[in-house]
Amino acid sequence: MLPDSHSSKFRWIIESGLKGLCPRCGKGAMFTSWLKIAPRCECCGLDYRFAAPDDGPAFFSLCIVAFPLTFVVVWLQVTYDPPWWVHLFTSLPFMLLGCLLPLRPIKGWLVASQYVNRAIEAGTETLKNRLDGQDGGNIFGD
């Protein structure tokens, strides 16, 4: 069910990852809770043990949201010199929500990207083949 061209692969990764859908069938749920990945897809049975997004979602969330927002907070402080409670009611909620809300879509995007691009860690080809039900050989068809 995977698309062939690069643009359709990218579209598939974005669609399934951001919506939290199975990267194989696009129907089953990828998550069982906010950030916990399901053991397998309830529709097609895809085993999610291949997925290792690790700290990627937090890294992207911090780089995309927290780093630029820090400059806004510093600018607000330098320009207007507001009392501390203004930061408590403006800067802190924006920073928390801005960093926490994108975690799930980013994690879904990373898992879908790993599946579509067949990303594996060095030395784990045997495990990947066993999870895919292959008896051996290279998963890339070489």
PDB file of C-alpha atoms in Angstrom:
ATOM      1  CA  MET A   1       0.000   0.000   0.000  1.00  0.00           C
ATOM      2  CA  LEU A   2       3.022   2.280   0.127  1.00  0.00           C
ATOM      3  CA  PRO A   3       3.204   4.976  -2.541  1.00  0.00           C
ATOM      4  CA  ASP A   4       5.933   4.851  -5.183  1.00  0.00           C
ATOM      5  CA  SER A   5       7.085   8.390  -5.888  1.00  0.00           C
ATOM      6  CA  HIS A   6       9.004  10.573  -3.437  1.00  0.00           C
ATOM      7  CA  SER A   7       6.279  13.228  -3.230  1.00  0.00           C
ATOM      8  CA  SER A   8       3.560  10.655  -2.555  1.00  0.00           C
ATOM      9  CA  LYS A   9       5.808   8.955   0.053  1.00  0.00           C
ATOM     10  CA  PHE A  10       6.251  12.294   1.781  1.00  0.00           C
ATOM     11  CA  ARG A  11       2.507  12.959   1.629  1.00  0.00           C
ATOM     12  CA  TRP A  12       1.826   9.463   3.043  1.00  0.00           C
ATOM     13  CA  ILE A  13       4.296  10.003   5.900  1.00  0.00           C
ATOM     14  CA  ILE A  14       2.751  13.348   6.766  1.00  0.00           C
ATOM     15  CA  GLU A  15      -0.831  12.079   6.508  1.00  0.00           C
ATOM     16  CA  SER A  16      -0.417   8.863   8.486  1.00  0.00           C
ATOM     17  CA  GLY A  17       2.115  10.263  10.932  1.00  0.00           C
ATOM     18  CA  LEU A  18       0.344  13.470  11.870  1.00  0.00           C
ATOM     19  CA  LYS A  19      -3.020  11.731  12.161  1.00  0.00           C
ATOM     20  CA  GLY A  20      -1.516   8.874  14.201  1.00  0.00           C
ATOM     21  CA  LEU A  21      -2.568   6.189  11.724  1.00  0.00           C
ATOM     22  CA  CYS A  22      -0.766   2.986  10.803  1.00  0.00           C
ATOM     23  CA  PRO A  23       1.937   3.704   8.215  1.00  0.00           C
ATOM     24  CA  ARG A  24       1.179   0.425   6.410  1.00  0.00           C
ATOM     25  CA  CYS A  25      -2.610   0.481   6.013  1.00  0.00           C
ATOM     26  CA  GLY A  26      -3.518   4.035   7.071  1.00  0.00           C
ATOM     27  CA  LYS A  27      -6.507   2.782   9.066  1.00  0.00           C
ATOM     28  CA  GLY A  28      -5.412   1.473  12.465  1.00  0.00           C
ATOM     29  CA  ALA A  29      -4.396   3.667  15.368  1.00  0.00           C
ATOM     30  CA  MET A  30      -0.670   4.099  15.960  1.00  0.00           C
ATOM     31  CA  PHE A  31      -1.081   5.212  19.596  1.00  0.00           C
ATOM     32  CA  THR A  32      -2.824   3.689  22.611  1.00  0.00           C
ATOM     33  CA  SER A  33      -2.493   6.892  24.658  1.00  0.00           C
ATOM     34  CA  TRP A  34      -0.991  10.359  24.243  1.00  0.00           C
ATOM     35  CA  LEU A  35       2.554   9.195  23.427  1.00  0.00           C
ATOM     36  CA  LYS A  36       2.467   5.419  23.861  1.00  0.00           C
ATOM     37  CA  ILE A  37       2.793   3.523  20.598  1.00  0.00           C
ATOM     38  CA  ALA A  38       0.489   0.533  20.198  1.00  0.00           C
ATOM     39  CA  PRO A  39       2.126  -2.912  20.144  1.00  0.00           C
ATOM     40  CA  ARG A  40       0.624  -3.575  16.705  1.00  0.00           C
ATOM     41  CA  CYS A  41      -1.945  -2.210  14.276  1.00  0.00           C
ATOM     42  CA  GLU A  42      -5.423  -3.526  14.989  1.00  0.00           C
ATOM     43  CA  CYS A  43      -6.269  -3.549  11.266  1.00  0.00           C
ATOM     44  CA  CYS A  44      -3.257  -4.964   9.418  1.00  0.00           C
ATOM     45  CA  GLY A  45      -1.211  -6.365  12.321  1.00  0.00           C
ATOM     46  CA  LEU A  46       1.920  -4.259  11.702  1.00  0.00           C
ATOM     47  CA  ASP A  47       4.284  -4.831  14.641  1.00  0.00           C
ATOM     48  CA  TYR A  48       5.490  -1.452  15.908  1.00  0.00           C
ATOM     49  CA  ARG A  49       8.620  -2.837  17.610  1.00  0.00           C
ATOM     50  CA  PHE A  50      10.637  -1.434  14.702  1.00  0.00           C
ATOM     51  CA  ALA A  51       9.747   2.094  15.810  1.00  0.00           C
ATOM     52  CA  ALA A  52      12.440   3.906  17.770  1.00  0.00           C
ATOM     53  CA  PRO A  53      11.697   7.631  17.727  1.00  0.00           C
ATOM     54  CA  ASP A  54      13.539   7.965  21.089  1.00  0.00           C
ATOM     55  CA  ASP A  55      14.135  11.651  21.881  1.00  0.00           C
ATOM     56  CA  GLY A  56      13.367  12.877  18.364  1.00  0.00           C
ATOM     57  CA  PRO A  57       9.938  14.347  19.145  1.00  0.00           C
ATOM     58  CA  ALA A  58      11.254  16.310  22.118  1.00  0.00           C
ATOM     59  CA  PHE A  59      14.235  17.555  20.107  1.00  0.00           C
ATOM     60  CA  PHE A  60      12.080  18.790  17.219  1.00  0.00           C
ATOM     61  CA  SER A  61       9.535  20.314  19.562  1.00  0.00           C
ATOM     62  CA  LEU A  62      12.213  22.224  21.423  1.00  0.00           C
ATOM     63  CA  CYS A  63      13.934  23.380  18.241  1.00  0.00           C
ATOM     64  CA  ILE A  64      10.742  24.387  16.435  1.00  0.00           C
ATOM     65  CA  VAL A  65       8.865  25.951  19.358  1.00  0.00           C
ATOM     66  CA  ALA A  66      10.925  26.545  22.501  1.00  0.00           C
ATOM     67  CA  PHE A  67      13.991  28.076  20.900  1.00  0.00           C
ATOM     68  CA  PRO A  68      12.122  30.735  18.870  1.00  0.00           C
ATOM     69  CA  LEU A  69       9.661  31.383  21.696  1.00  0.00           C
ATOM     70  CA  THR A  70      12.556  32.037  24.054  1.00  0.00           C
ATOM     71  CA  PHE A  71      13.554  34.950  21.846  1.00  0.00           C
ATOM     72  CA  VAL A  72       9.979  36.294  22.022  1.00  0.00           C
ATOM     73  CA  VAL A  73       9.984  36.045  25.819  1.00  0.00           C
ATOM     74  CA  VAL A  74      13.347  37.810  26.047  1.00  0.00           C
ATOM     75  CA  TRP A  75      12.148  40.479  23.605  1.00  0.00           C
ATOM     76  CA  LEU A  76       8.998  40.994  25.716  1.00  0.00           C
ATOM     77  CA  GLN A  77      11.098  41.373  28.845  1.00  0.00           C
ATOM     78  CA  VAL A  78      13.646  43.742  27.317  1.00  0.00           C
ATOM     79  CA  THR A  79      11.112  45.879  25.455  1.00  0.00           C
ATOM     80  CA  TYR A  80       8.317  46.222  28.018  1.00  0.00           C
ATOM     81  CA  ASP A  81       9.885  45.059  31.316  1.00  0.00           C
ATOM     82  CA  PRO A  82       6.626  43.517  32.574  1.00  0.00           C
ATOM     83  CA  PRO A  83       6.211  42.207  36.120  1.00  0.00           C
ATOM     84  CA  TRP A  84       6.963  38.507  36.713  1.00  0.00           C
ATOM     85  CA  TRP A  85       3.302  37.500  36.795  1.00  0.00           C
ATOM     86  CA  VAL A  86       2.882  38.540  33.135  1.00  0.00           C
ATOM     87  CA  HIS A  87       5.388  35.836  32.189  1.00  0.00           C
ATOM     88  CA  LEU A  88       3.594  33.407  34.486  1.00  0.00           C
ATOM     89  CA  PHE A  89       0.312  33.900  32.600  1.00  0.00           C
ATOM     90  CA  THR A  90       1.669  34.401  29.075  1.00  0.00           C
ATOM     91  CA  SER A  91       5.149  32.995  28.504  1.00  0.00           C
ATOM     92  CA  LEU A  92       4.842  29.848  30.617  1.00  0.00           C
ATOM     93  CA  PRO A  93       1.546  28.577  29.115  1.00  0.00           C
ATOM     94  CA  PHE A  94       2.696  29.317  25.564  1.00  0.00           C
ATOM     95  CA  MET A  95       5.974  27.523  26.199  1.00  0.00           C
ATOM     96  CA  LEU A  96       4.323  24.490  27.815  1.00  0.00           C
ATOM     97  CA  LEU A  97       1.538  24.102  25.261  1.00  0.00           C
ATOM     98  CA  GLY A  98       3.847  24.909  22.378  1.00  0.00           C
ATOM     99  CA  CYS A  99       6.262  22.169  23.396  1.00  0.00           C
ATOM    100  CA  LEU A 100       3.773  19.496  24.525  1.00  0.00           C
ATOM    101  CA  LEU A 101       1.070  19.664  21.843  1.00  0.00           C
ATOM    102  CA  PRO A 102       3.326  18.870  18.859  1.00  0.00           C
ATOM    103  CA  LEU A 103       4.933  15.816  20.543  1.00  0.00           C
ATOM    104  CA  ARG A 104       2.342  13.277  19.347  1.00  0.00           C
ATOM    105  CA  PRO A 105       2.188  14.413  15.695  1.00  0.00           C
ATOM    106  CA  ILE A 106       5.983  14.592  15.543  1.00  0.00           C
ATOM    107  CA  LYS A 107       6.315  11.111  17.059  1.00  0.00           C
ATOM    108  CA  GLY A 108       3.782   9.763  14.562  1.00  0.00           C
ATOM    109  CA  TRP A 109       5.672  11.452  11.744  1.00  0.00           C
ATOM    110  CA  LEU A 110       8.961   9.867  12.883  1.00  0.00           C
ATOM    111  CA  VAL A 111       7.445   6.374  13.192  1.00  0.00           C
ATOM    112  CA  ALA A 112       5.773   6.631   9.773  1.00  0.00           C
ATOM    113  CA  SER A 113       9.021   7.919   8.294  1.00  0.00           C
ATOM    114  CA  GLN A 114      10.949   4.990   9.765  1.00  0.00           C
ATOM    115  CA  TYR A 115       8.471   2.519   8.285  1.00  0.00           C
ATOM    116  CA  VAL A 116       8.177   4.072   4.832  1.00  0.00           C
ATOM    117  CA  ASN A 117      11.931   4.565   4.473  1.00  0.00           C
ATOM    118  CA  ARG A 118      12.739   1.168   6.034  1.00  0.00           C
ATOM    119  CA  ALA A 119      15.051   2.784   8.549  1.00  0.00           C
ATOM    120  CA  ILE A 120      16.825   0.315  10.809  1.00  0.00           C
ATOM    121  CA  GLU A 121      19.743   0.544  13.177  1.00  0.00           C
ATOM    122  CA  ALA A 122      22.991  -1.049  12.129  1.00  0.00           C
ATOM    123  CA  GLY A 123      23.130  -4.704  13.154  1.00  0.00           C
ATOM    124  CA  THR A 124      19.372  -5.187  13.550  1.00  0.00           C
ATOM    125  CA  GLU A 125      18.627  -6.596  10.083  1.00  0.00           C
ATOM    126  CA  THR A 126      17.940 -10.087  11.506  1.00  0.00           C
ATOM    127  CA  LEU A 127      15.402  -8.738  14.004  1.00  0.00           C
ATOM    128  CA  LYS A 128      13.749  -6.632  11.284  1.00  0.00           C
ATOM    129  CA  ASN A 129      13.473  -9.672   9.005  1.00  0.00           C
ATOM    130  CA  ARG A 130      11.984 -11.745  11.820  1.00  0.00           C
ATOM    131  CA  LEU A 131       9.413  -9.001  12.575  1.00  0.00           C
ATOM    132  CA  ASP A 132       8.507  -8.801   8.891  1.00  0.00           C
ATOM    133  CA  GLY A 133       8.186 -12.583   8.634  1.00  0.00           C
ATOM    134  CA  GLN A 134      11.095 -12.950   6.231  1.00  0.00           C
ATOM    135  CA  ASP A 135      13.471 -15.877   6.575  1.00  0.00           C
ATOM    136  CA  GLY A 136      16.596 -13.897   5.915  1.00  0.00           C
ATOM    137  CA  GLY A 137      18.177 -11.741   3.328  1.00  0.00           C
ATOM    138  CA  ASN A 138      18.367  -8.023   3.063  1.00  0.00           C
ATOM    139  CA  ILE A 139      15.106  -6.115   3.510  1.00  0.00           C
ATOM    140  CA  PHE A 140      16.166  -3.704   0.789  1.00  0.00           C
ATOM    141  CA  GLY A 141      16.156  -6.423  -1.864  1.00  0.00           C
ATOM    142  CA  ASP A 142      19.907  -6.358  -2.545  1.00  0.00           C
TER     143      ASP A 142
END
